[in-house]
CSV table of C-alpha atoms and ligand atoms in Angstrom, one decimal:
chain,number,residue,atom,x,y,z
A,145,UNK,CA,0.0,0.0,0.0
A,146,UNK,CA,1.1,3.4,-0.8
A,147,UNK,CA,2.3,5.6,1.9
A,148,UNK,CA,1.5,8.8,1.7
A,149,UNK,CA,3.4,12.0,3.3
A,150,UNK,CA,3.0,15.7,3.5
A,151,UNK,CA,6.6,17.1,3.7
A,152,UNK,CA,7.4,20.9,4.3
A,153,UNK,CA,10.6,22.4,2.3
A,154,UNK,CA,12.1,25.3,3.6
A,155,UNK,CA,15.1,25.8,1.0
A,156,UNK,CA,15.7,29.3,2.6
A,157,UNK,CA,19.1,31.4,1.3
A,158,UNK,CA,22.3,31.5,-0.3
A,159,UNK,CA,22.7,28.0,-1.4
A,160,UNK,CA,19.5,26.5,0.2
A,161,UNK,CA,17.8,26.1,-3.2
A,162,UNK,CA,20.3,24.5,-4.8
A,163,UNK,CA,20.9,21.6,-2.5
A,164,UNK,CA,17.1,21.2,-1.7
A,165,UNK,CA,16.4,20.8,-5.8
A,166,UNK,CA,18.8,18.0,-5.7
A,167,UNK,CA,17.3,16.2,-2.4
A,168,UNK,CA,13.5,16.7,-3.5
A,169,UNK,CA,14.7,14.6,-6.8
A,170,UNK,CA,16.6,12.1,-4.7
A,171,UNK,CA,13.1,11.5,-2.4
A,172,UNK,CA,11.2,11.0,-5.6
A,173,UNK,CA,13.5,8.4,-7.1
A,174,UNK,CA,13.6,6.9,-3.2
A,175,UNK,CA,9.9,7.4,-2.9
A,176,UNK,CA,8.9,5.3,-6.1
A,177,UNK,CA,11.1,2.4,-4.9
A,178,UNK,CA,9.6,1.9,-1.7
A,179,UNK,CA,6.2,3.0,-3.2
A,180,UNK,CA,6.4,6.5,-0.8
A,181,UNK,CA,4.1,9.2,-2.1
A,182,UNK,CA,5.3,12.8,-1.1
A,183,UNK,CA,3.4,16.3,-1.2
A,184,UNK,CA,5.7,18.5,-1.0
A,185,UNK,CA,5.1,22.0,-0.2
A,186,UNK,CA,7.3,24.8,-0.3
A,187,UNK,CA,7.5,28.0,2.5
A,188,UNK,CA,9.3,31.0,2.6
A,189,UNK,CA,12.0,31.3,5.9
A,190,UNK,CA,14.6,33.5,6.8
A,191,UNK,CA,15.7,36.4,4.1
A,192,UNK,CA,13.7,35.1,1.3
A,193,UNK,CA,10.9,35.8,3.6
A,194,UNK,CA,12.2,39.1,4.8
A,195,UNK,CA,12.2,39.9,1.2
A,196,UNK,CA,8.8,38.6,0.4
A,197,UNK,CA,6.9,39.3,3.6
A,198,UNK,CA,8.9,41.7,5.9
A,199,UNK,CA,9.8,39.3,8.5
A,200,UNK,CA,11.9,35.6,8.7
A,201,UNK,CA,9.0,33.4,9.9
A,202,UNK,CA,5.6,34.3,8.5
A,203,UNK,CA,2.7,32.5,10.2
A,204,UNK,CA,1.7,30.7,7.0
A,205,UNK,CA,5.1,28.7,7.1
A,206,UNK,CA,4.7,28.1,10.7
A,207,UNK,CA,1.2,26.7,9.8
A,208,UNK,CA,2.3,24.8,7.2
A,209,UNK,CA,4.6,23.4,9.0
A,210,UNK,CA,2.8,22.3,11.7
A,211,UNK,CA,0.5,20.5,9.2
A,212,UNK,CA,3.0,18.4,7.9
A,213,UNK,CA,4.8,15.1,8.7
A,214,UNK,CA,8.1,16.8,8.5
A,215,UNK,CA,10.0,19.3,7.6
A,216,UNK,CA,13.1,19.8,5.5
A,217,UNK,CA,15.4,23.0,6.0
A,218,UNK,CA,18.4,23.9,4.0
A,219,UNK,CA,19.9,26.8,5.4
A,220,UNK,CA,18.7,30.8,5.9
A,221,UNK,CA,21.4,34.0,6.2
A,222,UNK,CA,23.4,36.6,3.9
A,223,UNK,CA,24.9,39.7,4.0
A,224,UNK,CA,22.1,41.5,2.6
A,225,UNK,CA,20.0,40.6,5.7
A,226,UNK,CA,23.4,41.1,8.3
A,227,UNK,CA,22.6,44.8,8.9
A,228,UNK,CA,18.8,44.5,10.4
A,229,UNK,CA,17.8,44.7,13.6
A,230,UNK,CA,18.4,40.9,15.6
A,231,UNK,CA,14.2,39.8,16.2
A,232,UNK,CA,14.4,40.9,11.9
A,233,UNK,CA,17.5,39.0,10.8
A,234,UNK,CA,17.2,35.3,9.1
A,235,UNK,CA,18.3,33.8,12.2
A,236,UNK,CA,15.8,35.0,14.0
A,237,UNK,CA,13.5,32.8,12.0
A,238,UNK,CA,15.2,29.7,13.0
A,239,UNK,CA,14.9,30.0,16.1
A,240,UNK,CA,10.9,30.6,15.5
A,241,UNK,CA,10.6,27.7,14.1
A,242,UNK,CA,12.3,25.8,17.1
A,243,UNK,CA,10.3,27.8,19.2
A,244,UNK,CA,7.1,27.7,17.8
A,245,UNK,CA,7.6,23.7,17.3
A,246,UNK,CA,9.0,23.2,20.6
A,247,UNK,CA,11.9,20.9,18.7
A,248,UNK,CA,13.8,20.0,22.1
A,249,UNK,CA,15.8,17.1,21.2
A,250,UNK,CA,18.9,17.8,18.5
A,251,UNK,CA,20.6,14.7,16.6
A,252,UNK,CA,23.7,14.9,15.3
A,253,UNK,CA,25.8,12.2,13.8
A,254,UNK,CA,29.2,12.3,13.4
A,255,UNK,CA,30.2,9.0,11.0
A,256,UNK,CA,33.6,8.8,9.2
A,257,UNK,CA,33.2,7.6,5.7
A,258,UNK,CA,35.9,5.6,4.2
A,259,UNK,CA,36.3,7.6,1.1
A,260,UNK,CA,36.8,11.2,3.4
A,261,UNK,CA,39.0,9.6,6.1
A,262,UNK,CA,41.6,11.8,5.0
A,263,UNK,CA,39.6,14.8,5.4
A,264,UNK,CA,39.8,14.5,9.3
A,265,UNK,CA,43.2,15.8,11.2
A,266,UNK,CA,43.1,13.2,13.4
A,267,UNK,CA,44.9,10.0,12.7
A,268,UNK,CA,43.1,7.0,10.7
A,269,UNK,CA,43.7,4.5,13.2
A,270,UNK,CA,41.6,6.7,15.8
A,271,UNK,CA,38.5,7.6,13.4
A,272,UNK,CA,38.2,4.8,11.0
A,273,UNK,CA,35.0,3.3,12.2
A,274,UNK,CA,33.5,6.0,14.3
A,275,UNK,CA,29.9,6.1,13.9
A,276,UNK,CA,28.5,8.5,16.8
A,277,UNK,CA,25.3,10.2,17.3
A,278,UNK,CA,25.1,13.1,19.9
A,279,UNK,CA,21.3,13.7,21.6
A,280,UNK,CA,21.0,17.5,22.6
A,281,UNK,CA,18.9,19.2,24.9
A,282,UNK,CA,17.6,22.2,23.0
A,283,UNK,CA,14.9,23.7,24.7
A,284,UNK,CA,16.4,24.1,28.5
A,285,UNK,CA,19.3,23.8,30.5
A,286,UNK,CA,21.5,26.9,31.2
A,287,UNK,CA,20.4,29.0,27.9
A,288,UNK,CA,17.1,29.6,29.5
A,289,UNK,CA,16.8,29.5,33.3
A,290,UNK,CA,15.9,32.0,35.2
A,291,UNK,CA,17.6,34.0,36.8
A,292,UNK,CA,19.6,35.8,33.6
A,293,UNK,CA,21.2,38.5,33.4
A,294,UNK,CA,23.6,41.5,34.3
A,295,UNK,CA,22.8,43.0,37.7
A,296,UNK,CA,24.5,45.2,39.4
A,297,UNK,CA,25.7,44.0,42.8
A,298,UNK,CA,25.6,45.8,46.4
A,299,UNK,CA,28.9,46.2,46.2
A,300,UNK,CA,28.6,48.4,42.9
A,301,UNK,CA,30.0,45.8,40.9
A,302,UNK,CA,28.2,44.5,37.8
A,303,UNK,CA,27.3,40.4,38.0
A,304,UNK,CA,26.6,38.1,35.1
A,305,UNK,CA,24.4,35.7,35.9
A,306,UNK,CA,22.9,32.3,34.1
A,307,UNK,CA,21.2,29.3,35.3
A,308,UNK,CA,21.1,25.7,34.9
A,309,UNK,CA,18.4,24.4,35.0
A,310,UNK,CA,16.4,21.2,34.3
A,311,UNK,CA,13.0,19.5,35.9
A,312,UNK,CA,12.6,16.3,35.8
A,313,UNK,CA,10.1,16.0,33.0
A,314,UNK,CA,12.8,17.5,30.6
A,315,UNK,CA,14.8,15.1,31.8
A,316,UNK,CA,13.0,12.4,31.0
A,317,UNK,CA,11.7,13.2,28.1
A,318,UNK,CA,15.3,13.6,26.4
A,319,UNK,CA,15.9,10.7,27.6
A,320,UNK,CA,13.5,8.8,26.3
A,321,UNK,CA,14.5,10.4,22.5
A,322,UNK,CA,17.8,9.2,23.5
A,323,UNK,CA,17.6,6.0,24.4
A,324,UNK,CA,14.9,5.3,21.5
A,325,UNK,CA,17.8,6.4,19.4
A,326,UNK,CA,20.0,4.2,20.7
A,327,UNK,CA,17.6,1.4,19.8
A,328,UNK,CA,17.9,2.3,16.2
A,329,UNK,CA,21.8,2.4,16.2
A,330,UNK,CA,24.5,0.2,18.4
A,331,UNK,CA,22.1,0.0,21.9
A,332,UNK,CA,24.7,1.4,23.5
A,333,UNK,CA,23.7,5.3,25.2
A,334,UNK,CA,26.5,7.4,26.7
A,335,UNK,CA,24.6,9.9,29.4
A,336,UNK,CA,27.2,13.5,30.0
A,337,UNK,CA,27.1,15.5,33.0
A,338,UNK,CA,28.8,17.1,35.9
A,339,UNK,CA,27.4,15.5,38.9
A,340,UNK,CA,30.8,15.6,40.7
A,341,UNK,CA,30.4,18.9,40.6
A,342,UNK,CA,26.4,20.1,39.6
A,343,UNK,CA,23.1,19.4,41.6
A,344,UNK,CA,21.3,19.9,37.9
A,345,UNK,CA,23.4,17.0,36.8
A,346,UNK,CA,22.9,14.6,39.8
A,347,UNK,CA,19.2,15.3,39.0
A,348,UNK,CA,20.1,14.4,35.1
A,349,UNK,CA,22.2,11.1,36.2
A,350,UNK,CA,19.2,10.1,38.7
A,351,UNK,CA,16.5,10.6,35.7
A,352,UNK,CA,18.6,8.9,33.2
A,353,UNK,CA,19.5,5.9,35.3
A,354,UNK,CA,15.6,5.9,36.2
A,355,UNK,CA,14.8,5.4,32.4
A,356,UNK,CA,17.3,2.5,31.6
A,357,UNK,CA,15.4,-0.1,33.6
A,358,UNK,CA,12.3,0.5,30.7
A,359,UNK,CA,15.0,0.2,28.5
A,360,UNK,CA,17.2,-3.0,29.8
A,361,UNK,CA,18.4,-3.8,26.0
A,362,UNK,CA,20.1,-0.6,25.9
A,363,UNK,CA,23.7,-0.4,28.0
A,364,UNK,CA,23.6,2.4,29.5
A,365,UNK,CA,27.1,4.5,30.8
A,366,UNK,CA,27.8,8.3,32.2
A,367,UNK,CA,30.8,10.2,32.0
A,368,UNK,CA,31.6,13.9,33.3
A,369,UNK,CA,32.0,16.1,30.5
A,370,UNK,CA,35.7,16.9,30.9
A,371,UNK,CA,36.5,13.4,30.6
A,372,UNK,CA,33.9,12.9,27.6
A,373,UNK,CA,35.8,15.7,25.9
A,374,UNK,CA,39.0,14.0,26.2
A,375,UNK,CA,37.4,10.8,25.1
A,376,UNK,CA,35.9,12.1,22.1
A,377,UNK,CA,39.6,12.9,20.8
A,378,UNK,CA,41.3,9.7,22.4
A,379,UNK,CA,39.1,7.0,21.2
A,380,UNK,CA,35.7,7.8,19.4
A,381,UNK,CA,35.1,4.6,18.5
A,382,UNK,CA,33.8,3.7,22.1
A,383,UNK,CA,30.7,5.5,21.6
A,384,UNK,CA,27.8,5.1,20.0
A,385,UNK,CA,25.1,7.4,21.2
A,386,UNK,CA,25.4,10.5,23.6
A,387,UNK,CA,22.9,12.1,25.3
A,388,UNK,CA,23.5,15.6,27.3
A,389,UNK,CA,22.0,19.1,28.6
A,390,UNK,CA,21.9,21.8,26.0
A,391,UNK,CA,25.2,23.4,27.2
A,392,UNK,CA,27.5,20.4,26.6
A,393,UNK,CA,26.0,19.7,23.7
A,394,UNK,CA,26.1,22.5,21.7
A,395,UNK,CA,30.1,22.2,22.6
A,396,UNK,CA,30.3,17.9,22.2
A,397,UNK,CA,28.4,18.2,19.0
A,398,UNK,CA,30.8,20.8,17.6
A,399,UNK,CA,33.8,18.6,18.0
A,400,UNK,CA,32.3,15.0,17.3
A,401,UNK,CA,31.5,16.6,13.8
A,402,UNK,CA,34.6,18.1,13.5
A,403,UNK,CA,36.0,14.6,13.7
A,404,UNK,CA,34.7,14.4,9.9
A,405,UNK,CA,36.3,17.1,8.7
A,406,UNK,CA,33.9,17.9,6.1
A,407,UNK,CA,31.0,20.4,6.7
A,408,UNK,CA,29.2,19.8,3.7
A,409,UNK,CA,28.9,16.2,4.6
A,410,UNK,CA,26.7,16.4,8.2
A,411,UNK,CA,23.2,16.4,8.6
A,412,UNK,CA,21.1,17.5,11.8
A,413,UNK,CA,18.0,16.3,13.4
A,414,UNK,CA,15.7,17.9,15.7
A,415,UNK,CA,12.6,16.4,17.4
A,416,UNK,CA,9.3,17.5,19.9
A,417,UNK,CA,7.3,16.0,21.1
A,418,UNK,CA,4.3,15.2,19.1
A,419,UNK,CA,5.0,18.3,16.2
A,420,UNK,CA,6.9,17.2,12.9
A,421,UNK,CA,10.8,17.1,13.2
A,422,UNK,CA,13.2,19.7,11.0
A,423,UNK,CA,15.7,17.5,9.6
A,424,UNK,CA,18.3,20.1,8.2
A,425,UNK,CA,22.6,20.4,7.6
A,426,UNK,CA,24.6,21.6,10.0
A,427,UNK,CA,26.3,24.4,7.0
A,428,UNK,CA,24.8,27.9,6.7
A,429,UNK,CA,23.5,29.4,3.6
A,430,UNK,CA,27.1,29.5,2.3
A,431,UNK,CA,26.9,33.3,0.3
A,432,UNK,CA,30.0,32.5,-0.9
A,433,UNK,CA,29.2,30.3,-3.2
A,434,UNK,CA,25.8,30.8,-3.6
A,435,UNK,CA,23.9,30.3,-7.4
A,436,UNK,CA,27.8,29.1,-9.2
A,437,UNK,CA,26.3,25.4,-8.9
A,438,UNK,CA,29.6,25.1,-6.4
A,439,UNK,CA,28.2,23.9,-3.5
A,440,UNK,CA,27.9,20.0,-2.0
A,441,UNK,CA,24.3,18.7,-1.8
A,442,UNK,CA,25.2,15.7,0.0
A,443,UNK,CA,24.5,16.8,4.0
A,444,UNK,CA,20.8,18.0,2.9
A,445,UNK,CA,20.7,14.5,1.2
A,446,UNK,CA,22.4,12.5,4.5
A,447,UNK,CA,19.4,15.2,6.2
A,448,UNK,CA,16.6,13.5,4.1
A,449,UNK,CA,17.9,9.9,4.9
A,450,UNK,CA,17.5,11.3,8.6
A,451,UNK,CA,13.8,11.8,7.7
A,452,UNK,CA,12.9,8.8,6.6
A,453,UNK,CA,14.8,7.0,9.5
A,454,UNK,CA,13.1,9.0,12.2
A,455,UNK,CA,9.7,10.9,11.5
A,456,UNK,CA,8.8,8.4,8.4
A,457,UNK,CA,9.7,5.1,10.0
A,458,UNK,CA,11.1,4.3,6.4
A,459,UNK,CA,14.5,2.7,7.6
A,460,UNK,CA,15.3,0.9,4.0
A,461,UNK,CA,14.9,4.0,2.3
A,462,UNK,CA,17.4,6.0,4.3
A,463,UNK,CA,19.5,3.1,3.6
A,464,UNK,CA,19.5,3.4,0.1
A,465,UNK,CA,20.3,7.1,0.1
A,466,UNK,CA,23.2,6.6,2.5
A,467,UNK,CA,24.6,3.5,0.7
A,468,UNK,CA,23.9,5.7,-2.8
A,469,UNK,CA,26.6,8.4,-0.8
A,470,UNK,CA,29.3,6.3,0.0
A,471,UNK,CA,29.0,4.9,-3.2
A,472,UNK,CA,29.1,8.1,-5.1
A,473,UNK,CA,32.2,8.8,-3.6
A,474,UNK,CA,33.5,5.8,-3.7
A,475,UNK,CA,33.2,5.9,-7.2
A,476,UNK,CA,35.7,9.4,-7.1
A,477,UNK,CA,32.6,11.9,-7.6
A,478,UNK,CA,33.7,15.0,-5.1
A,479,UNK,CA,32.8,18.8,-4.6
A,480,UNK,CA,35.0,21.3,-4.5
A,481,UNK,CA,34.5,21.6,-0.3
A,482,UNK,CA,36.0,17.4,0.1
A,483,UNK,CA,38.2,17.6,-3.2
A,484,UNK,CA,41.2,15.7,-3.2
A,485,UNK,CA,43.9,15.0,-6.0
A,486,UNK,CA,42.8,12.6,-8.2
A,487,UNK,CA,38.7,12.7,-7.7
A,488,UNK,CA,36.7,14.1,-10.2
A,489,UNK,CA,35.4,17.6,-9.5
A,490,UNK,CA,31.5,17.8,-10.3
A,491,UNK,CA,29.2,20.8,-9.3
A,492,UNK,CA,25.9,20.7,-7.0
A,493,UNK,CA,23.2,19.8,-9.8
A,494,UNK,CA,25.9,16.8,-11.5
A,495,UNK,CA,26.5,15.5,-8.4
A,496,UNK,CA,23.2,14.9,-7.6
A,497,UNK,CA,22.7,13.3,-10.8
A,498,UNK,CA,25.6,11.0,-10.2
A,499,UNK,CA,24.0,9.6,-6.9
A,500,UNK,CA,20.6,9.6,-9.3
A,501,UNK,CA,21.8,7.5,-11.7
A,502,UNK,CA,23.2,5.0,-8.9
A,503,UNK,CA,19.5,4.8,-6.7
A,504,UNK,CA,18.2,4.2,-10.1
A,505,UNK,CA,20.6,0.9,-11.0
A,506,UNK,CA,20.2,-0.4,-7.0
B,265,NAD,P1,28.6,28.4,6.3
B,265,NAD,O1,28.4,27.0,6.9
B,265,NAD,O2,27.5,29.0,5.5
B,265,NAD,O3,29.9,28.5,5.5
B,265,NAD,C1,31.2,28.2,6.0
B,265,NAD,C2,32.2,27.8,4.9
B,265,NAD,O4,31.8,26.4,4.5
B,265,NAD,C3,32.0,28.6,3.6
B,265,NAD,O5,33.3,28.8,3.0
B,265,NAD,C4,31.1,27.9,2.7
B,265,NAD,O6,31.4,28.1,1.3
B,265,NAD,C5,31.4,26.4,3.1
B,265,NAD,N1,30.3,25.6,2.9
B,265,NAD,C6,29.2,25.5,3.8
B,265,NAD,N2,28.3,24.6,3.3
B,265,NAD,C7,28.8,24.1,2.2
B,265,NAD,C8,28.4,23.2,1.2
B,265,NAD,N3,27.2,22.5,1.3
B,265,NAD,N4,29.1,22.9,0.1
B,265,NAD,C9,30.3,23.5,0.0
B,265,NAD,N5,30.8,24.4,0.8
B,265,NAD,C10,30.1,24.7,1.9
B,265,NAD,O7,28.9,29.4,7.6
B,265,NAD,P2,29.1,30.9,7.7
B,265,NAD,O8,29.9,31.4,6.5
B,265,NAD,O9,29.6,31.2,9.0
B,265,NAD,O10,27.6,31.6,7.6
B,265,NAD,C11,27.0,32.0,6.3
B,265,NAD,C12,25.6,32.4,6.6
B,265,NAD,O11,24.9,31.2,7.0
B,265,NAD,C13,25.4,33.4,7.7
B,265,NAD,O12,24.4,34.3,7.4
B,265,NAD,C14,25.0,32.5,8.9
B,265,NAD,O13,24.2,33.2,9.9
B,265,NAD,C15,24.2,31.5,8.3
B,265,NAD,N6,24.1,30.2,9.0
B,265,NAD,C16,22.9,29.5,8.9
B,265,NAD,C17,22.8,28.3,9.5
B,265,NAD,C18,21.5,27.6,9.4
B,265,NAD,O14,20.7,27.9,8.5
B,265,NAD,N7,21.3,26.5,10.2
B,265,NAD,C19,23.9,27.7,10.2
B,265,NAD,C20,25.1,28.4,10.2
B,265,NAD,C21,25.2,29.6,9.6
């Protein structure tokens, strides 16, 4: 029987229409394979909203969004846009949508490919194999308590202040996205805190610790972040899937992608709870190569894959597309971003016709 889904595009700026042209053709070929029927509908985000409606998140795309069974982002920004007021500017529009879809769980994988190994500076012996997912808090943690600010003290002095924060609902419901992920990769979850040092984080261990007994084929470990930082450099094979407060994660996530070494290879998730995921690259709008057919559509691709795996439920399919990648490249196809000497240099459009021609012959 035919599955049907509504899917939201949201190609954005810079080079956000390019890469999403290539991925909507790369669905369709995956959709009539596994007998997927898409609706795609497009809505306007960030500057090419500013442009069209005088501000980065019009309520129609939030609608439409909401309406759908996911929603696929390129990227929004420029430096047409970099001069406006901060609650006007692209970015402000991003965070919108996270806002308005309360999208409190980020995934981001960090897998070496074979055919990029050399694109990472770390040795081949320490990356070859690593295949790591990092679950962020997005919504909480110490980028929203209360108290924030700068207040003056009694002494005259000025204080900064921020606060970490997290209930144990929060908790647990990051942890349930975590270990669910987990479930769907190695079964092996990786919990990051402070407790040594944080009462938030006791509370974070206690909840997570909680949660595993629901969850007794997943093996379930903590480490302090210092240590997980250190780790992830050492030896990032040992982990499969981490899970951590907003704070350590926008930092852990950061460097587990930069094991890869390529930026035009990563894609991003982020969930709620019952509202459609965004499933989007971690790049921006790249203006500096935006419209010369330069840039890599492959992490919007890897970002579709990641939308059939976990809002469609349509496993096989994201493991045609990622298969279809690592065969593209291992057949020598590269953009300019992960050229090396000897590959063939293709642009956006021809390498998205490349991977094409391969889904079509699987
Ligand atoms: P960027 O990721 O856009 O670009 C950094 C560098 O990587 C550039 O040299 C660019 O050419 C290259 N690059 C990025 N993606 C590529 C791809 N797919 N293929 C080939 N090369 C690629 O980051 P930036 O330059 O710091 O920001 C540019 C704009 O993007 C800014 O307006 C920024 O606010 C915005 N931005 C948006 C997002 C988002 O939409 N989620 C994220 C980061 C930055």
């Amino acid at each position: 029987m035919t599955q049907n889904y509504r899917i939201t595009l949201l190609p954005g700026d810079g080079i956000g229409p390019e890469i999403m042209s290539v991925a909507v053709d790369v669905l369709k070929i995956v959709g009539q394979r596994f007998d997927i029927s898409f609706e795609f509908q497009t809505a306007l985000i960030g500057g090419a909203a500013i442009d069209a409606t005088g501000e980065p998140l019009p309520a129609a795309t939030l609608y439409t969004c909401r309406n759908s069974d996911a929603v696929l982002l390129a990227a929004i920004g420029g430096y047409k846009w970099d001069s406006l007021p901060s609650h006007l500017r692209p970015e402000a529009g991003l965070l919108g949508l996270r806002a308005g879809l309360e999208l409190f769980a980020n995934l981001r994988p960090a897998k070496i490919l074979p055919q990029l190994i050399d694109a990472s500076t770390l040795k081949r012996e320490v990356i070859e194999g690593v295949d790591i997912m990092v679950v962020r808090e997005l919504t909480g943690g110490i980028y929203f308590g209360k108290p924030k600010g700068i207040f003056a003290a009694e002494t005259g002095e000025k204080r900064g202040v921020n606060t970490m924060v997290y209930s144990e609902s929060e908790i647990d419901r990051i942890g349930r996205v975590a270990f669910e992920t987990a479930r769907k990769r190695g079964g092996k979850l990786c919990s990051v805190d402070k407790a040594n040092v944080l009462e938030v984080s006791q509370l974070w261990r206690k909840g997570m610790t909680k949660l595993a007994s629901q969850y007794p084929d997943i093996e379930l470990s903590h480490l302090y972040v210092d240590n997980a930082a250190m780790q992830l450099v050492r030896a990032p094979k040992q982990f499969d899937t981490i899970v951590t407060g907003n704070l350590f994660g926008d930092i852990l996530s950061d460097a587990a992608a930069m094991l890869t070494g390529s930026i035009g290879m990563l894609p991003s998730a982020s969930l709620g709870a019952s509202v459609p995921g965004v499933f989007e690259p971690v790049h921006g709008s790249a203006p500096d190569i935006a419209g010369q057919d330069k840039a890599n559509p492959l992490a919007q691709i890897l970002s579709a894959a990641m939308m059939l795996r976990y809002a469609l439920n349509q496993a096989e399919a994201a493991d045609l597309i990622e298969n279809g990648v690592l065969q593209v490249l291992q057949q020598g196809y590269r953009t300019g971003d992960i050229m090396s000497e000897g590959m063939n240099l293709l642009g956006c459009q021809a390498m998205g016709n490349e991977l094409i021609q391969i889904l079509e012959a699987k």
